[in-house]
Amino acid sequence: MNDVLLSDGRGLKHVQVREYVRGLVAGAEPGAPAPSERELVHRFGVARMTVRQAMDALVVEGLLERVPGRGTFVARPRRSATRLTSFTEDMNRRGLLPESQTLLARREQAGPGVARALSLSEGDAVIHWRRLRRADGSPMCIEDAYLNEILIPGFLQAGMPTSLYDALAGRGLRPTWAEDSITADAANAEEAELLEITPGTPVLRHSRRGLAGEKVIEVSRSVYRADRFTLWVQLGQES
Ligand code: GLP
């Protein structure tokens, strides 16, 4: 699927579909049905995947919600600040099935950047866990997590869990807050191969420094396919 081929003078098709649906549901009661994918495919003459992408963005924004087996509906407004989510939770929230493949899991000595981010000294032991993360069967991101080994003794020996944050929660160390940053970039050859895109395709680099209270428990670097991932952030005024 090539978005460029789908674009016309008015911008990308999935953006047009998304904004059309946004207009349609503006002011609708929570629980009202969203237009069906089939209807939108027909109206815009686009691929089902394009409609999916548009609807996914509105689900992630919190404007629509998917109810498995029933369809997509106007969501109840959410007013809480964005919850610190794991990949697993984030994909579930988007109505996508998360899967992971471990590419590497080992003990390493912290390099200068990782040491600084984890508030450790260079050469201290860290656990490096690299995963290819899929959503609905297709690659979504490559994720490198570095964990402070001292805080999680026996982590590697216990076998790799499905969700890192669930495993940390089990040890009372699920991050409670984080610093995230996002930058745009192009995929290098190795990333492109894993993500099943061509080298040079746009990606989003997401870094996180996750803390459980005062303890820095993880730093991570994820590289997301920009054509599949929309970052959703809710902002508010402190009361
Ligand atoms: C997100 C965060 C990562 C974190 C991961 C845990 O992707 N950006 O820093 O390591 O979630 O995900 P899970 O609990 O699904 O393994």
Tab-separated table of C-alpha atoms and ligand atoms in Angstrom:
chain	number	residue	atom	x	y	z
A	1	MET	CA	0.000	0.000	0.000
A	2	ASN	CA	1.527	3.285	-1.040
A	3	ASP	CA	-0.065	6.377	0.452
A	4	VAL	CA	1.572	8.615	-2.100
A	5	LEU	CA	-0.390	6.930	-4.882
A	6	LEU	CA	-3.574	7.523	-2.964
A	7	SER	CA	-2.971	11.179	-2.397
A	8	ASP	CA	-4.455	13.896	-4.544
A	9	GLY	CA	-4.441	17.687	-4.408
A	10	ARG	CA	-6.418	17.680	-1.176
A	11	GLY	CA	-3.987	15.547	0.788
A	12	LEU	CA	-3.767	11.931	1.830
A	13	LYS	CA	-6.891	9.867	1.459
A	14	HIS	CA	-6.850	8.482	4.975
A	15	VAL	CA	-6.727	12.030	6.310
A	16	GLN	CA	-9.717	12.979	4.154
A	17	VAL	CA	-11.654	9.952	5.381
A	18	ARG	CA	-10.676	10.667	8.994
A	19	GLU	CA	-11.762	14.294	8.810
A	20	TYR	CA	-15.009	13.335	7.077
A	21	VAL	CA	-15.822	10.883	9.878
A	22	ARG	CA	-14.784	13.426	12.506
A	23	GLY	CA	-17.268	15.891	10.998
A	24	LEU	CA	-19.998	13.249	10.884
A	25	VAL	CA	-19.685	12.232	14.521
A	26	ALA	CA	-19.087	15.740	15.907
A	27	GLY	CA	-21.762	16.373	18.480
A	28	ALA	CA	-23.172	12.807	18.225
A	29	GLU	CA	-24.239	11.069	21.421
A	30	PRO	CA	-21.771	8.584	22.947
A	31	GLY	CA	-22.766	5.106	21.766
A	32	ALA	CA	-24.044	6.275	18.354
A	33	PRO	CA	-22.698	4.003	15.591
A	34	ALA	CA	-19.827	5.282	13.445
A	35	PRO	CA	-20.173	4.853	9.674
A	36	SER	CA	-19.239	1.342	8.585
A	37	GLU	CA	-15.933	0.620	6.874
A	38	ARG	CA	-17.785	-0.735	3.881
A	39	GLU	CA	-19.791	2.492	3.521
A	40	LEU	CA	-16.582	4.561	3.626
A	41	VAL	CA	-14.766	2.317	1.154
A	42	HIS	CA	-17.676	2.797	-1.212
A	43	ARG	CA	-18.003	6.566	-0.688
A	44	PHE	CA	-14.296	7.371	-1.112
A	45	GLY	CA	-13.355	4.585	-3.528
A	46	VAL	CA	-10.313	3.699	-1.394
A	47	ALA	CA	-8.856	0.466	-0.047
A	48	ARG	CA	-10.224	-0.975	3.176
A	49	MET	CA	-6.802	-0.470	4.758
A	50	THR	CA	-7.025	3.284	4.133
A	51	VAL	CA	-10.391	3.415	5.902
A	52	ARG	CA	-8.943	1.303	8.735
A	53	GLN	CA	-6.071	3.733	9.151
A	54	ALA	CA	-8.491	6.668	9.351
A	55	MET	CA	-10.719	4.923	11.889
A	56	ASP	CA	-7.716	3.723	13.940
A	57	ALA	CA	-6.562	7.315	14.338
A	58	LEU	CA	-9.972	8.331	15.689
A	59	VAL	CA	-10.026	5.335	18.048
A	60	VAL	CA	-6.601	6.271	19.373
A	61	GLU	CA	-7.700	9.882	19.786
A	62	GLY	CA	-10.561	8.599	21.890
A	63	LEU	CA	-13.290	9.943	19.612
A	64	LEU	CA	-14.459	6.465	18.586
A	65	GLU	CA	-14.332	3.131	20.353
A	66	ARG	CA	-14.429	-0.402	19.002
A	67	VAL	CA	-16.621	-2.924	20.695
A	68	PRO	CA	-15.447	-6.411	19.655
A	69	GLY	CA	-18.098	-8.237	17.685
A	70	ARG	CA	-20.396	-5.198	17.554
A	71	GLY	CA	-18.665	-2.432	15.657
A	72	THR	CA	-17.350	1.087	16.114
A	73	PHE	CA	-19.177	3.728	18.112
A	74	VAL	CA	-18.846	7.309	19.295
A	75	ALA	CA	-16.862	7.138	22.540
A	76	ARG	CA	-17.628	8.704	25.862
A	77	PRO	CA	-15.273	11.667	26.317
A	78	ARG	CA	-12.193	10.806	28.336
A	79	ARG	CA	-10.964	13.512	30.606
A	80	SER	CA	-8.144	11.889	32.501
A	81	ALA	CA	-4.560	12.577	31.495
A	82	THR	CA	-2.973	10.059	29.171
A	83	ARG	CA	-2.132	6.875	31.026
A	84	LEU	CA	1.392	5.628	30.765
A	85	THR	CA	0.788	2.670	28.488
A	86	SER	CA	2.807	-0.302	27.418
A	87	PHE	CA	2.926	-1.440	23.817
A	88	THR	CA	0.514	-4.258	24.667
A	89	GLU	CA	-2.031	-1.865	26.178
A	90	ASP	CA	-1.561	0.686	23.430
A	91	MET	CA	-2.287	-1.867	20.686
A	92	ASN	CA	-5.249	-3.327	22.574
A	93	ARG	CA	-6.669	0.164	22.894
A	94	ARG	CA	-6.415	0.543	19.126
A	95	GLY	CA	-8.266	-2.728	18.598
A	96	LEU	CA	-5.098	-4.417	17.269
A	97	LEU	CA	-3.645	-7.740	18.391
A	98	PRO	CA	-0.125	-7.271	19.856
A	99	GLU	CA	2.599	-9.870	19.345
A	100	SER	CA	6.320	-9.821	20.059
A	101	GLN	CA	9.367	-11.659	18.893
A	102	THR	CA	12.519	-11.468	20.997
A	103	LEU	CA	15.526	-10.647	18.809
A	104	LEU	CA	17.981	-10.357	21.687
A	105	ALA	CA	17.839	-10.646	25.484
A	106	ARG	CA	21.108	-10.443	27.369
A	107	ARG	CA	23.134	-8.812	30.078
A	108	GLU	CA	25.348	-5.987	28.849
A	109	GLN	CA	27.539	-3.253	30.258
A	110	ALA	CA	25.869	0.133	30.083
A	111	GLY	CA	27.336	2.481	27.493
A	112	PRO	CA	27.548	6.200	28.319
A	113	GLY	CA	24.069	7.149	27.010
A	114	VAL	CA	22.196	4.280	28.634
A	115	ALA	CA	24.133	4.711	31.888
A	116	ARG	CA	23.242	8.391	32.080
A	117	ALA	CA	19.576	7.768	31.274
A	118	LEU	CA	19.329	4.985	33.874
A	119	SER	CA	21.255	7.040	36.447
A	120	LEU	CA	23.979	4.363	36.525
A	121	SER	CA	27.718	4.424	35.917
A	122	GLU	CA	29.200	3.392	32.618
A	123	GLY	CA	29.937	-0.341	32.648
A	124	ASP	CA	27.213	-1.208	35.180
A	125	ALA	CA	25.096	-4.242	34.323
A	126	VAL	CA	21.946	-3.654	32.295
A	127	ILE	CA	19.534	-6.013	30.599
A	128	HIS	CA	19.109	-5.321	26.915
A	129	TRP	CA	15.905	-6.692	25.416
A	130	ARG	CA	15.243	-6.187	21.731
A	131	ARG	CA	11.899	-7.138	20.263
A	132	LEU	CA	10.117	-6.936	16.958
A	133	ARG	CA	6.584	-5.957	17.863
A	134	ARG	CA	3.681	-6.758	15.590
A	135	ALA	CA	0.107	-5.567	15.523
A	136	ASP	CA	-2.517	-7.688	13.779
A	137	GLY	CA	0.290	-9.794	12.323
A	138	SER	CA	2.326	-6.992	10.680
A	139	PRO	CA	5.424	-5.257	12.048
A	140	MET	CA	4.688	-2.094	14.028
A	141	CYS	CA	8.018	-1.323	15.706
A	142	ILE	CA	11.400	-2.553	16.827
A	143	GLU	CA	11.942	-1.906	20.498
A	144	ASP	CA	15.179	-1.876	22.484
A	145	ALA	CA	14.606	-1.763	26.225
A	146	TYR	CA	17.464	-1.350	28.706
A	147	LEU	CA	16.697	-2.229	32.296
A	148	ASN	CA	18.613	-1.614	35.475
A	149	GLU	CA	19.627	-5.161	36.412
A	150	ILE	CA	20.130	-4.440	40.110
A	151	LEU	CA	16.441	-3.622	40.447
A	152	ILE	CA	15.210	-6.822	38.812
A	153	PRO	CA	17.427	-9.717	39.909
A	154	GLY	CA	16.834	-12.980	38.035
A	155	PHE	CA	14.828	-11.283	35.268
A	156	LEU	CA	16.555	-13.045	32.373
A	157	GLN	CA	16.534	-16.415	34.141
A	158	ALA	CA	12.765	-16.241	34.679
A	159	GLY	CA	12.087	-16.458	30.897
A	160	MET	CA	10.961	-13.485	28.860
A	161	PRO	CA	7.428	-12.345	29.664
A	162	THR	CA	4.749	-11.380	27.151
A	163	SER	CA	4.546	-7.857	28.556
A	164	LEU	CA	7.473	-6.102	30.178
A	165	TYR	CA	5.208	-3.739	32.109
A	166	ASP	CA	3.144	-6.633	33.481
A	167	ALA	CA	6.358	-8.320	34.625
A	168	LEU	CA	7.543	-5.095	36.248
A	169	ALA	CA	4.134	-4.636	37.880
A	170	GLY	CA	4.598	-8.103	39.413
A	171	ARG	CA	7.744	-6.763	41.095
A	172	GLY	CA	6.093	-3.497	42.138
A	173	LEU	CA	8.197	-1.647	39.570
A	174	ARG	CA	5.812	-0.725	36.769
A	175	PRO	CA	6.768	2.768	35.615
A	176	THR	CA	4.479	5.362	37.162
A	177	TRP	CA	5.726	8.201	35.034
A	178	ALA	CA	8.008	8.687	32.048
A	179	GLU	CA	9.762	11.136	29.816
A	180	ASP	CA	9.059	10.402	26.163
A	181	SER	CA	10.462	11.987	23.049
A	182	ILE	CA	9.619	11.437	19.410
A	183	THR	CA	11.610	12.282	16.320
A	184	ALA	CA	11.027	11.675	12.632
A	185	ASP	CA	13.635	9.771	10.667
A	186	ALA	CA	14.185	7.380	7.790
A	187	ALA	CA	14.546	3.625	8.285
A	188	ASN	CA	18.030	2.210	7.844
A	189	ALA	CA	18.545	-1.034	5.950
A	190	GLU	CA	18.398	-3.319	9.006
A	191	GLU	CA	15.279	-1.659	10.401
A	192	ALA	CA	13.606	-1.650	6.999
A	193	GLU	CA	14.093	-5.382	6.638
A	194	LEU	CA	12.556	-6.130	10.031
A	195	LEU	CA	9.713	-3.658	9.586
A	196	GLU	CA	9.027	-4.917	6.037
A	197	ILE	CA	9.418	-1.512	4.424
A	198	THR	CA	11.982	-0.143	1.987
A	199	PRO	CA	15.088	1.579	3.393
A	200	GLY	CA	14.552	5.321	3.651
A	201	THR	CA	10.821	5.031	4.423
A	202	PRO	CA	9.713	7.443	7.192
A	203	VAL	CA	9.769	6.085	10.744
A	204	LEU	CA	9.138	7.587	14.168
A	205	ARG	CA	11.811	7.154	16.800
A	206	HIS	CA	10.302	7.024	20.247
A	207	SER	CA	12.506	7.147	23.349
A	208	ARG	CA	11.294	6.621	26.865
A	209	ARG	CA	12.839	6.958	30.285
A	210	GLY	CA	10.454	5.179	32.631
A	211	LEU	CA	10.483	5.663	36.386
A	212	ALA	CA	8.792	3.756	39.173
A	213	GLY	CA	8.604	6.464	41.817
A	214	GLU	CA	12.174	7.754	42.095
A	215	LYS	CA	13.811	4.718	40.466
A	216	VAL	CA	14.673	4.803	36.773
A	217	ILE	CA	13.707	1.293	35.765
A	218	GLU	CA	13.951	1.377	31.967
A	219	VAL	CA	15.088	3.358	29.017
A	220	SER	CA	13.840	2.318	25.640
A	221	ARG	CA	14.210	3.192	22.006
A	222	SER	CA	11.495	2.165	19.614
A	223	VAL	CA	11.323	2.689	15.904
A	224	TYR	CA	7.777	2.722	14.570
A	225	ARG	CA	6.514	2.483	11.028
A	226	ALA	CA	5.228	6.001	10.416
A	227	ASP	CA	2.519	4.698	8.076
A	228	ARG	CA	1.012	2.577	10.848
A	229	PHE	CA	1.467	4.562	14.027
A	230	THR	CA	-0.165	7.783	15.213
A	231	LEU	CA	0.900	9.112	18.572
A	232	TRP	CA	-2.048	10.302	20.585
A	233	VAL	CA	-1.552	12.710	23.484
A	234	GLN	CA	-4.169	14.286	25.677
A	235	LEU	CA	-3.228	17.597	27.244
A	236	GLY	CA	-4.907	19.508	30.011
A	237	GLN	CA	-4.517	22.344	32.415
A	238	GLU	CA	-3.432	21.480	35.930
A	239	SER	CA	-6.195	22.251	38.381
B	1	GLP	C1	6.060	0.892	25.280
B	1	GLP	C2	7.199	1.751	25.826
B	1	GLP	C3	8.430	0.925	26.137
B	1	GLP	C4	8.077	-0.279	26.996
B	1	GLP	C5	6.972	-1.085	26.354
B	1	GLP	C6	6.507	-2.230	27.240
B	1	GLP	O1	6.291	0.521	23.980
B	1	GLP	N1	7.544	2.805	24.889
B	1	GLP	O2	9.339	1.751	26.828
B	1	GLP	O3	9.218	-1.086	27.172
B	1	GLP	O4	5.855	-0.266	26.095
B	1	GLP	O5	5.541	-2.945	26.538
B	1	GLP	P1	4.997	-4.371	26.988
B	1	GLP	O6	4.557	-4.249	28.417
B	1	GLP	O7	3.881	-4.646	26.046
B	1	GLP	O8	6.129	-5.343	26.847
